[in-house]
PDB file of C-alpha atoms in Angstrom:
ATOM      1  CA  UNK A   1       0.000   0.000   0.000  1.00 47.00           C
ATOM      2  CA  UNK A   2       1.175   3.522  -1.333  1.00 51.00           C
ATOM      3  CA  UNK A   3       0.910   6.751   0.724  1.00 54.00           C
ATOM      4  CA  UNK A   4       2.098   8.572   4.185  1.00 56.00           C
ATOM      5  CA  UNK A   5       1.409   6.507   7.268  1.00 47.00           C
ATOM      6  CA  UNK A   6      -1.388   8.794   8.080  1.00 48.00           C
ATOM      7  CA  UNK A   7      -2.807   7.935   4.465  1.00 44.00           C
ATOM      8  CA  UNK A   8      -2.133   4.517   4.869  1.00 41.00           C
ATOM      9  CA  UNK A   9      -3.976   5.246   8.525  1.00 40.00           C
ATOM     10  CA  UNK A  10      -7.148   6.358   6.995  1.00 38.00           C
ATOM     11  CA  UNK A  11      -7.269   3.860   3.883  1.00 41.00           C
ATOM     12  CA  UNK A  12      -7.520   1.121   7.038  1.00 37.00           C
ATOM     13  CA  UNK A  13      -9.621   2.838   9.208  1.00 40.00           C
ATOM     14  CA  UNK A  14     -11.963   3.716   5.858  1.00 42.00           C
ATOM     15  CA  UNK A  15     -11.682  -0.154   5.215  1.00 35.00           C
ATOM     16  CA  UNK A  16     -12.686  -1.611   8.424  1.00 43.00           C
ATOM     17  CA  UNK A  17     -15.690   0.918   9.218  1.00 47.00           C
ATOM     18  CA  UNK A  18     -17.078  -0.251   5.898  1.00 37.00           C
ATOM     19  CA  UNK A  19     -16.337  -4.288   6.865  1.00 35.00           C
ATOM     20  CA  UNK A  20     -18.336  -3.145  10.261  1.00 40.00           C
ATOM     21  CA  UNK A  21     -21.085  -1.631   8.651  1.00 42.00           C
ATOM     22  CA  UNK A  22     -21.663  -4.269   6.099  1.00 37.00           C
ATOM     23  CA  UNK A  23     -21.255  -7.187   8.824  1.00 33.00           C
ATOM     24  CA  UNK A  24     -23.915  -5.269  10.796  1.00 41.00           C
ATOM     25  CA  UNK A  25     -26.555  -4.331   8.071  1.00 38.00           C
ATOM     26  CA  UNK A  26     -26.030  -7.975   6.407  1.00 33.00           C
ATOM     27  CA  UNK A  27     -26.292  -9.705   9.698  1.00 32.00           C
ATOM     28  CA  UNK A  28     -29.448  -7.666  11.028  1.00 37.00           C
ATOM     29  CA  UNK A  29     -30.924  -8.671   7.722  1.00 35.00           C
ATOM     30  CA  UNK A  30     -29.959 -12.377   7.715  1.00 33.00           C
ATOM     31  CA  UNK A  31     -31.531 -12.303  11.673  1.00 35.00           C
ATOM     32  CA  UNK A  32     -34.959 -11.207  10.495  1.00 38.00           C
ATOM     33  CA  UNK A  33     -35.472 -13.429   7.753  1.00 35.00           C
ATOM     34  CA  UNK A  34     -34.274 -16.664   9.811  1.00 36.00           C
ATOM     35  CA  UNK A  35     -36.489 -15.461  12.846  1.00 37.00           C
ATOM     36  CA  UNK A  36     -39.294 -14.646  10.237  1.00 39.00           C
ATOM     37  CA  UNK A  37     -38.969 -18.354   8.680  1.00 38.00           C
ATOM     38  CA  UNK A  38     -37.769 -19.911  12.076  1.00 36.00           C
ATOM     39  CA  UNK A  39     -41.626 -18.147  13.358  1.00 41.00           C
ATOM     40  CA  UNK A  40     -42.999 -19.696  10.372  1.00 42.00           C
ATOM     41  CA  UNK A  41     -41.721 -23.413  10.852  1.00 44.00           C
ATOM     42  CA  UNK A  42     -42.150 -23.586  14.569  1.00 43.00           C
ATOM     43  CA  UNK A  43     -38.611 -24.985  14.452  1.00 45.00           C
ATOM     44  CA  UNK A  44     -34.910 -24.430  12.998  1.00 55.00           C
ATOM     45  CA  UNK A  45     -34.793 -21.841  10.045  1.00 52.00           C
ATOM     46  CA  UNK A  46     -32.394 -23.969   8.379  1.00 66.00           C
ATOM     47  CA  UNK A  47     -31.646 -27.918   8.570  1.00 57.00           C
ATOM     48  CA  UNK A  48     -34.807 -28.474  10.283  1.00 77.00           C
ATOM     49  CA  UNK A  49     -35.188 -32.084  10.284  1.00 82.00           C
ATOM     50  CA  UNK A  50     -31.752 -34.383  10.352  1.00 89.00           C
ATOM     51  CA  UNK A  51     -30.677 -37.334  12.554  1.00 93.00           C
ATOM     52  CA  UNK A  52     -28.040 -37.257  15.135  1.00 95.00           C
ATOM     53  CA  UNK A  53     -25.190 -39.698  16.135  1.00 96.00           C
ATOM     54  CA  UNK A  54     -22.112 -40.188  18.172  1.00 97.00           C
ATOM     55  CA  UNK A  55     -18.694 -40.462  16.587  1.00 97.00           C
ATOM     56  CA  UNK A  56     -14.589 -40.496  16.862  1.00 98.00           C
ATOM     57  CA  UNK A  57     -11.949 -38.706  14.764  1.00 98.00           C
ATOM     58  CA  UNK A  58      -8.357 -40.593  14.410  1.00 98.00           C
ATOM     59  CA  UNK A  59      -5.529 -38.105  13.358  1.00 98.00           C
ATOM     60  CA  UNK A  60      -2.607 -38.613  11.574  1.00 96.00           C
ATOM     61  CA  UNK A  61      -0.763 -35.103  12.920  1.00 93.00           C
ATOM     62  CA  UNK A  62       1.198 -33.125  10.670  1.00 91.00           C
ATOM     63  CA  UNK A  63       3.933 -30.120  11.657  1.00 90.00           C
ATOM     64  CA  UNK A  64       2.354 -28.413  14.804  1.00 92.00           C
ATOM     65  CA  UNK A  65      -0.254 -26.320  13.748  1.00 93.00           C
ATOM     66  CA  UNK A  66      -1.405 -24.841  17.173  1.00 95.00           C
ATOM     67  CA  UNK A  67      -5.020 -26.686  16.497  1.00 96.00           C
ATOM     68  CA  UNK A  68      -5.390 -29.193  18.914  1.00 96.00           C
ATOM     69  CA  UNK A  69      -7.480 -31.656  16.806  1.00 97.00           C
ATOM     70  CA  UNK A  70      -4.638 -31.547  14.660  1.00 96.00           C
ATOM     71  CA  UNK A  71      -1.824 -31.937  16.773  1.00 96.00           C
ATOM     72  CA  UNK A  72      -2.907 -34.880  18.524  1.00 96.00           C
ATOM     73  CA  UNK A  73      -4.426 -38.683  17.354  1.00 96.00           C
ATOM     74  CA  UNK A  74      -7.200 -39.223  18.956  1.00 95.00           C
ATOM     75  CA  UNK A  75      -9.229 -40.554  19.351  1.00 97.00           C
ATOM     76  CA  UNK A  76     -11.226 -37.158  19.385  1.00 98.00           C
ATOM     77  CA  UNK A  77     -15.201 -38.269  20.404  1.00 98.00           C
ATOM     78  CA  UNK A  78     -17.422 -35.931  18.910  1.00 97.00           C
ATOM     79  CA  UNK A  79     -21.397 -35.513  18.609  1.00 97.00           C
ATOM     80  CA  UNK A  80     -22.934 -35.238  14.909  1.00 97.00           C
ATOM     81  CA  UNK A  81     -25.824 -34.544  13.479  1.00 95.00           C
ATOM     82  CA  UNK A  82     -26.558 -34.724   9.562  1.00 95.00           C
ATOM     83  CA  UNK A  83     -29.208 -32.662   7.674  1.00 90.00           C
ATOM     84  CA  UNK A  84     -30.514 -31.070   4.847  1.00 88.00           C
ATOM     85  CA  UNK A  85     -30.729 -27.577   4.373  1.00 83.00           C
ATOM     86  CA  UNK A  86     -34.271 -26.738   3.357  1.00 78.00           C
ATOM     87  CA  UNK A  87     -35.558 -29.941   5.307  1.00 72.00           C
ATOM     88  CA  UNK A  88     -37.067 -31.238   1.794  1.00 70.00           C
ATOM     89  CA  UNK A  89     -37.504 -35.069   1.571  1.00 75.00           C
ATOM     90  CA  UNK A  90     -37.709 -35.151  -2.117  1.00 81.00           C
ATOM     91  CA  UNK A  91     -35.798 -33.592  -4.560  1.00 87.00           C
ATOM     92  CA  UNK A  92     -32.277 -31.676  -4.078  1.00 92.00           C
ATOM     93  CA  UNK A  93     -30.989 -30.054  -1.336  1.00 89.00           C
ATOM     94  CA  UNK A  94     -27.780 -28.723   0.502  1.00 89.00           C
ATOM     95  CA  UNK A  95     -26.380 -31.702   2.958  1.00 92.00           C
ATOM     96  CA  UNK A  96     -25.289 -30.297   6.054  1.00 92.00           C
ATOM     97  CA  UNK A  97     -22.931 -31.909   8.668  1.00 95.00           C
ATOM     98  CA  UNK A  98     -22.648 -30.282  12.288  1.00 94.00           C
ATOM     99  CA  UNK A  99     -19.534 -32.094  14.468  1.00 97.00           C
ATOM    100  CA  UNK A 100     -19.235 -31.123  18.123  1.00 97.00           C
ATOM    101  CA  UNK A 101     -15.848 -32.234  19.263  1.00 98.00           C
ATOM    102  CA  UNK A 102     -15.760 -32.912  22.934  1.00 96.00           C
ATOM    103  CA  UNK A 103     -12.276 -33.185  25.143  1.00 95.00           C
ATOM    104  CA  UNK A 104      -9.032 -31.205  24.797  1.00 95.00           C
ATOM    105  CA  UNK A 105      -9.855 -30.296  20.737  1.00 96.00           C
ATOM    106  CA  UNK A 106     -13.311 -29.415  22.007  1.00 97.00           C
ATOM    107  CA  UNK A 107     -15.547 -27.071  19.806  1.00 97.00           C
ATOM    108  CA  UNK A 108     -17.806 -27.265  16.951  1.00 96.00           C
ATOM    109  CA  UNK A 109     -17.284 -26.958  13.044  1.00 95.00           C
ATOM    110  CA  UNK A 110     -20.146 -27.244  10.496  1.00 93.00           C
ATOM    111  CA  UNK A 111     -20.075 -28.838   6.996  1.00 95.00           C
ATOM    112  CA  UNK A 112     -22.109 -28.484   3.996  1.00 92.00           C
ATOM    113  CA  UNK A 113     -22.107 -30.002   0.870  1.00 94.00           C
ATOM    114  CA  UNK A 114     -19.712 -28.276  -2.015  1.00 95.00           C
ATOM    115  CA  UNK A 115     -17.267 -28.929  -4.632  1.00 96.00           C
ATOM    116  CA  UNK A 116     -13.497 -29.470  -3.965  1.00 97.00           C
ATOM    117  CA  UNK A 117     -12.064 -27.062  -6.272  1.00 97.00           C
ATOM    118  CA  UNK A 118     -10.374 -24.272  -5.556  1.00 96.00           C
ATOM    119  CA  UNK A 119     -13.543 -21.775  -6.432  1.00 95.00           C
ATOM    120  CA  UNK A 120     -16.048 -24.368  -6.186  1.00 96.00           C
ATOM    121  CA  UNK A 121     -14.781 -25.469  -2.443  1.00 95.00           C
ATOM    122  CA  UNK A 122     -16.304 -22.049  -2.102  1.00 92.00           C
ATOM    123  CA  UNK A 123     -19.976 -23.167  -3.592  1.00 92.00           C
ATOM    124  CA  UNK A 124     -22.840 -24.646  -2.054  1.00 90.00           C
ATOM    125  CA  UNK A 125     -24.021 -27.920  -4.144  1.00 93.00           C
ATOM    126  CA  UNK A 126     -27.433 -29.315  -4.031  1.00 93.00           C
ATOM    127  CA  UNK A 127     -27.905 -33.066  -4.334  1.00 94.00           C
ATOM    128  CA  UNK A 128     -30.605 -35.636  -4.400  1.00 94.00           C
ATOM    129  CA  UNK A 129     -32.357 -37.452  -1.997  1.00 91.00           C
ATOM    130  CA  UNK A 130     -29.924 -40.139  -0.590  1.00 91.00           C
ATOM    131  CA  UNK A 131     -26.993 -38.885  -2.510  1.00 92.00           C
ATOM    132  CA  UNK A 132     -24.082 -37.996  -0.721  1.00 95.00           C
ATOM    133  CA  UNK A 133     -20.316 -36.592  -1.555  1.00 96.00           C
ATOM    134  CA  UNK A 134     -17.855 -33.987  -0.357  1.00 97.00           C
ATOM    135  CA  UNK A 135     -18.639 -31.602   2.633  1.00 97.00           C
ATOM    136  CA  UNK A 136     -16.302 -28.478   3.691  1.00 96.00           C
ATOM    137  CA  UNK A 137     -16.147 -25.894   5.970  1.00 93.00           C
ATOM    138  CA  UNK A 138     -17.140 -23.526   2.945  1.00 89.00           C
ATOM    139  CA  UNK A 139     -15.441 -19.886   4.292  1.00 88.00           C
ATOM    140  CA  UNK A 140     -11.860 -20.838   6.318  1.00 92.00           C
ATOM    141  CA  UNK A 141     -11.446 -21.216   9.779  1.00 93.00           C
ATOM    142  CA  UNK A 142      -8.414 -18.957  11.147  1.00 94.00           C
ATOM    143  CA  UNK A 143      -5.216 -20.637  13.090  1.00 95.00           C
ATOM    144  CA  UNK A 144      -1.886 -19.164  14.184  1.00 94.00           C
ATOM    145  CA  UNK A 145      -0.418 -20.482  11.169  1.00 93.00           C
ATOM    146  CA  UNK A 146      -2.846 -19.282   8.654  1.00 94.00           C
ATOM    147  CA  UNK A 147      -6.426 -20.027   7.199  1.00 94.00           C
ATOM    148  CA  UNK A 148      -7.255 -23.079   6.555  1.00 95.00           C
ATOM    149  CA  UNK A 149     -10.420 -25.070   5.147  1.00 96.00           C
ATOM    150  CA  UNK A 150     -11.845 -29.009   6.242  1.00 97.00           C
ATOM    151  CA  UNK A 151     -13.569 -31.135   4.206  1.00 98.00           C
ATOM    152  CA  UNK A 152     -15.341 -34.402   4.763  1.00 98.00           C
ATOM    153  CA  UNK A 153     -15.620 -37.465   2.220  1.00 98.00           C
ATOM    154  CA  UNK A 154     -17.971 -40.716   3.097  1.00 97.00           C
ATOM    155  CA  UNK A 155     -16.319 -43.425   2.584  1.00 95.00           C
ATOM    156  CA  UNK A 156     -18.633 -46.229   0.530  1.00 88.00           C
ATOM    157  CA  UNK A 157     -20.777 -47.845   2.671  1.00 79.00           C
ATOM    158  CA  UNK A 158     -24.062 -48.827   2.914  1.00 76.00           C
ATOM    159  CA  UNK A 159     -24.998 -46.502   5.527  1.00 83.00           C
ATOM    160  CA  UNK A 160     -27.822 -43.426   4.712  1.00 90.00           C
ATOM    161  CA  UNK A 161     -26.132 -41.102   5.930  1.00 94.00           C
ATOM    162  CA  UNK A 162     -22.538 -42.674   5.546  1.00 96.00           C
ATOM    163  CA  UNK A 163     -20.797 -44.111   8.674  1.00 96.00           C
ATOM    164  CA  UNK A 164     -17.618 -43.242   7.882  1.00 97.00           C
ATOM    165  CA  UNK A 165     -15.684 -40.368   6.224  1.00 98.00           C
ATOM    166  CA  UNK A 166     -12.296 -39.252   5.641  1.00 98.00           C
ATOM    167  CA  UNK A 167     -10.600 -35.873   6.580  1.00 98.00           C
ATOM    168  CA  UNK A 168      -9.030 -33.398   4.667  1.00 98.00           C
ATOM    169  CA  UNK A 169      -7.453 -30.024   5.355  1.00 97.00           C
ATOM    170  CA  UNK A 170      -6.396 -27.509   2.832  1.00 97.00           C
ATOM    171  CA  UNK A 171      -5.149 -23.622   2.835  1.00 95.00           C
ATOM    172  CA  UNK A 172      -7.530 -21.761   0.253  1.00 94.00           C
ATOM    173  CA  UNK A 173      -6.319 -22.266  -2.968  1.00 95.00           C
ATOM    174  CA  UNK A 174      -4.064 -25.439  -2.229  1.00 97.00           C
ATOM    175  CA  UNK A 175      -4.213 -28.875  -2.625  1.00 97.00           C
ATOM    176  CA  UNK A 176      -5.757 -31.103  -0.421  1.00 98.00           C
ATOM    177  CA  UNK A 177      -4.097 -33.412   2.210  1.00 97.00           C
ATOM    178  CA  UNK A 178      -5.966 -36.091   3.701  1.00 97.00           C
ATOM    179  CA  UNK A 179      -5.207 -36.118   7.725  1.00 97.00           C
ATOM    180  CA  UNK A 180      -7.605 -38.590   9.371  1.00 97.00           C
ATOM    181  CA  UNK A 181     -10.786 -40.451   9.559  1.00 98.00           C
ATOM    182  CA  UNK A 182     -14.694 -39.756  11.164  1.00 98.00           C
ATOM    183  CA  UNK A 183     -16.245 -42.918  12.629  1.00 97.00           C
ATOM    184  CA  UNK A 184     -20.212 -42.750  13.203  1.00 97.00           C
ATOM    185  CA  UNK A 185     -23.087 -44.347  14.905  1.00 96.00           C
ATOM    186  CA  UNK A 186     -26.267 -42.303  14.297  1.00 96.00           C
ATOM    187  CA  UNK A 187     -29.393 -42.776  15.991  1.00 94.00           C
ATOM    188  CA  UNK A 188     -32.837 -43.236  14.770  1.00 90.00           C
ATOM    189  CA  UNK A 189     -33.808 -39.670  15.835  1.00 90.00           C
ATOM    190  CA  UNK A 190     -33.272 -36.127  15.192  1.00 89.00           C
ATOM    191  CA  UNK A 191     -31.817 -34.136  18.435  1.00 88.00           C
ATOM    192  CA  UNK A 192     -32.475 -30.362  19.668  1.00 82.00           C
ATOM    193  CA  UNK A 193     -28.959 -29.711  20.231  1.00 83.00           C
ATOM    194  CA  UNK A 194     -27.593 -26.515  17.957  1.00 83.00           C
ATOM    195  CA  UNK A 195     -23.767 -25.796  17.186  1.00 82.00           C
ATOM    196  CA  UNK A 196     -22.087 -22.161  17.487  1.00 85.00           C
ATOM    197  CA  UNK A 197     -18.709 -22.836  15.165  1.00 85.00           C
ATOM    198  CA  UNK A 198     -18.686 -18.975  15.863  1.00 84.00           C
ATOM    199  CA  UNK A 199     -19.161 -18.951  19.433  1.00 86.00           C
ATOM    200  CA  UNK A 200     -17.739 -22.742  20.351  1.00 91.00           C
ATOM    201  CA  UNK A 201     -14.944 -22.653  17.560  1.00 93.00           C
ATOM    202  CA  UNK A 202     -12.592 -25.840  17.497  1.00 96.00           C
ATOM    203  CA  UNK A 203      -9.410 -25.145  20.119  1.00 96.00           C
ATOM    204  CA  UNK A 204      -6.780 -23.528  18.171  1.00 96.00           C
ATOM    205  CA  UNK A 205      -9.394 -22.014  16.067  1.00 95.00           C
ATOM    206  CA  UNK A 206     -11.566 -18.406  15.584  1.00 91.00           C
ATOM    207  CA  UNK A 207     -13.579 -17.052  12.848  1.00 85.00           C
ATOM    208  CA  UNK A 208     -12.866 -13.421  11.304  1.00 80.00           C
ATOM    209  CA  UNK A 209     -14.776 -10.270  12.594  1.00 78.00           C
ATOM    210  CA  UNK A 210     -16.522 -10.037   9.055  1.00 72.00           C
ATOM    211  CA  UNK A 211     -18.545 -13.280   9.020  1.00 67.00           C
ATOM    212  CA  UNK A 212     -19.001 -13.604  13.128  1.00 65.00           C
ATOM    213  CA  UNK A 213     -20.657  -9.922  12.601  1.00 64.00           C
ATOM    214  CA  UNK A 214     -22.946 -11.431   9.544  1.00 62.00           C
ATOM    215  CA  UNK A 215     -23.662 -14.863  11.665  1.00 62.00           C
ATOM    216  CA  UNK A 216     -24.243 -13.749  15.162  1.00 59.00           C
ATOM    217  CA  UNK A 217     -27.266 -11.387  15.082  1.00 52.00           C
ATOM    218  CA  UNK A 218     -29.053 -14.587  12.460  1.00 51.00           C
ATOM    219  CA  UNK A 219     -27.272 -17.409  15.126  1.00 57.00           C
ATOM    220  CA  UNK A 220     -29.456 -15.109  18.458  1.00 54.00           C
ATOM    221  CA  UNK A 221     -32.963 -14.427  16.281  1.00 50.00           C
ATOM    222  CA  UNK A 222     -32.695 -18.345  15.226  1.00 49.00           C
ATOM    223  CA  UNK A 223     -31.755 -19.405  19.591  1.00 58.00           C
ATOM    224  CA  UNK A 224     -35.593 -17.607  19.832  1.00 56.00           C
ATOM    225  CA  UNK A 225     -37.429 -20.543  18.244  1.00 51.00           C
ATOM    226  CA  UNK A 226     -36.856 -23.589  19.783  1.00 55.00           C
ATOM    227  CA  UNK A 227     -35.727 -26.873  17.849  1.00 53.00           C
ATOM    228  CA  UNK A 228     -37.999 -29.178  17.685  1.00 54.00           C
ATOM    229  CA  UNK A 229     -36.986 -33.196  17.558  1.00 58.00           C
ATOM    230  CA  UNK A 230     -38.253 -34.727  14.601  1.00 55.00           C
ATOM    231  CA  UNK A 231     -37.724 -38.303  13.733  1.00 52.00           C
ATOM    232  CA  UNK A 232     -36.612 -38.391   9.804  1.00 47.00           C
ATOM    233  CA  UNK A 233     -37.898 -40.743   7.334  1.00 43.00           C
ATOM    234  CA  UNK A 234     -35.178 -43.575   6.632  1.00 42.00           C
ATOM    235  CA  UNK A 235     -33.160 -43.626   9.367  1.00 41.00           C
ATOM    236  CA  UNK A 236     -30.601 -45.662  10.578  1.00 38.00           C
ATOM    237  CA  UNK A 237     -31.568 -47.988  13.656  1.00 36.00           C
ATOM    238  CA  UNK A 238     -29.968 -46.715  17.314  1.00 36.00           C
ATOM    239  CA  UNK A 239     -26.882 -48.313  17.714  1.00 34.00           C
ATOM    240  CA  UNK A 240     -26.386 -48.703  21.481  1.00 29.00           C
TER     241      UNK A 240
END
C-alpha cells in the first residue's frame, strides 16, 4: 500500500468501518429473515429435520499447527448430526454436517455439501435425496499459522447417511491433504442440540470479525425458536 502513514492510517480505518457496517446491516438482515422463517416453521430456520449420532476422529498429525485436533491422534469423540438444508424429503438439497468435538480439541465446526475445487470449495451444491459426496467448511477457519479449510468425504458404505468419512485439510487455494478419519453411529432420531462454530470454535481455532458480525445477530434471532426433535424418514436404527 502507497501513501504517508497517516494515508495509509485512513485507507484502514476507511476499510474496516465499511467491513463493520456491512457485517452489521447484512447480519441484522440475515436475523430477520431466519427469525421470520424460524416463526414460520415452529422450528430451525435452516436444517430443520436431520438425525443425530455419536462419533470419533483418528488423526494422523502433521507439523504443529497450534489446532489441537490436529496436533494430537485421537481418538477425538465428537457428537454429529446430519441434515438437509431446506428440510425437503424429495428432490435436491444442501447436505449439512454439524460435528461437536468434545475433550481437549473441544468445539464445533459445520459442513455443507460443495465442490473441492479451488472456487467451487467455495460453492454450495445441491444433491438428491440419498446422494451424498464432499462436505467443507465452505469460508476458512483462522489458526496461528494461517487459514485453513476441512472437508469431509464418506467413505462407501451402505450406511444413509454414511458411517464413515475421511478428513481433509487444505489452505484456500491449495491442494488437499488427507489427515484422518470420522467414525459414526447415528441414531434413529433427530436431536435439539444446535452448534455455534462462531461462538464454540474448534481449540486452536476463531472465525474473522466479518462473518461472526454477519452470523451472530441470524445465530441469536434463530436461539428464539426452539428446535424441535423430529424423527426423519429412513433412518438408521440406534446403535447402542
Amino acid at each position: 500500500m502507497t501513501g504517508t502513514p497517516a494515508t495509509r492510517a485512513l485507507r484502514t480505518t476507511g476499510t474496516n468501518t465499511l467491513s463493520v457496517t456491512l457485517g452489521r446491516v447484512g447480519g441484522g438482515l440475515l436475523a430477520a429473515l431466519f427469525g421470520l422463517v424460524g416463526r414460520a416453521r415452529g422450528t430451525r430456520a435452516l436444517h430443520p429435520v436431520g438425525v443425530c449420532g455419536a462419533g470419533a476422529l483418528h488423526m494422523v498429525p502433521g507439523p504443529p499447527s497450534g489446532v489441537a485436533l490436529l496436533d494430537s491422534p485421537g481418538p477425538h469423540d465428537c457428537r454429529v448430526r446430519w441434515s438437509r438444508a431446506a428440510g425437503r424429503r424429495h428432490g435436491r438439497d444442501v447436505e449439512g454436517m454439524a460435528v461437536r468435538v468434545t475433550g481437549a480439541a473441544a468445539g464445533d465446526v459445520l459442513f455443507a455439501s460443495t465442490g473441492t475445487g479451488v472456487v467451487t470449495r467455495h460453492m454450495l451444491t445441491a444433491r438428491a435425496p440419498h446422494r451424498h459426496g464432499s462436505l467443507t467448511t465452505l469460508l476458512p477457519l483462522s489458526t496461528a499459522r494461517g487459514s485453513l479449510l476441512l472437508r469431509l468425504d464418506p467413505v462407501p458404505t451402505e450406511g444413509d447417511p454414511p458411517t464413515a468419512y475421511r478428513l481433509l485439510i487444505a489452505a484456500p487455494g491449495l491442494p488437499w491433504h488427507e489427515r484422518g478419519t470420522l467414525e459414526i453411529r447415528w441414531s434413529s432420531h433427530d436431536c435439539t442440540r444446535r452448534h455455534d462454530p462462531v461462538g464454540q470454535p474448534l481449540e486452536g481455532t476463531w472465525t474473522q470479525p466479518i462473518w461472526s458480525r454477519l452470523r451472530d445477530p441470524s445465530y441469536a434471532a434463530a436461539q428464539q425458536v426452539p428446535a424441535v426433535r423430529h424423527k426423519p424418514a429412513g433412518a438408521l436404527p440406534e446403535v447402542t
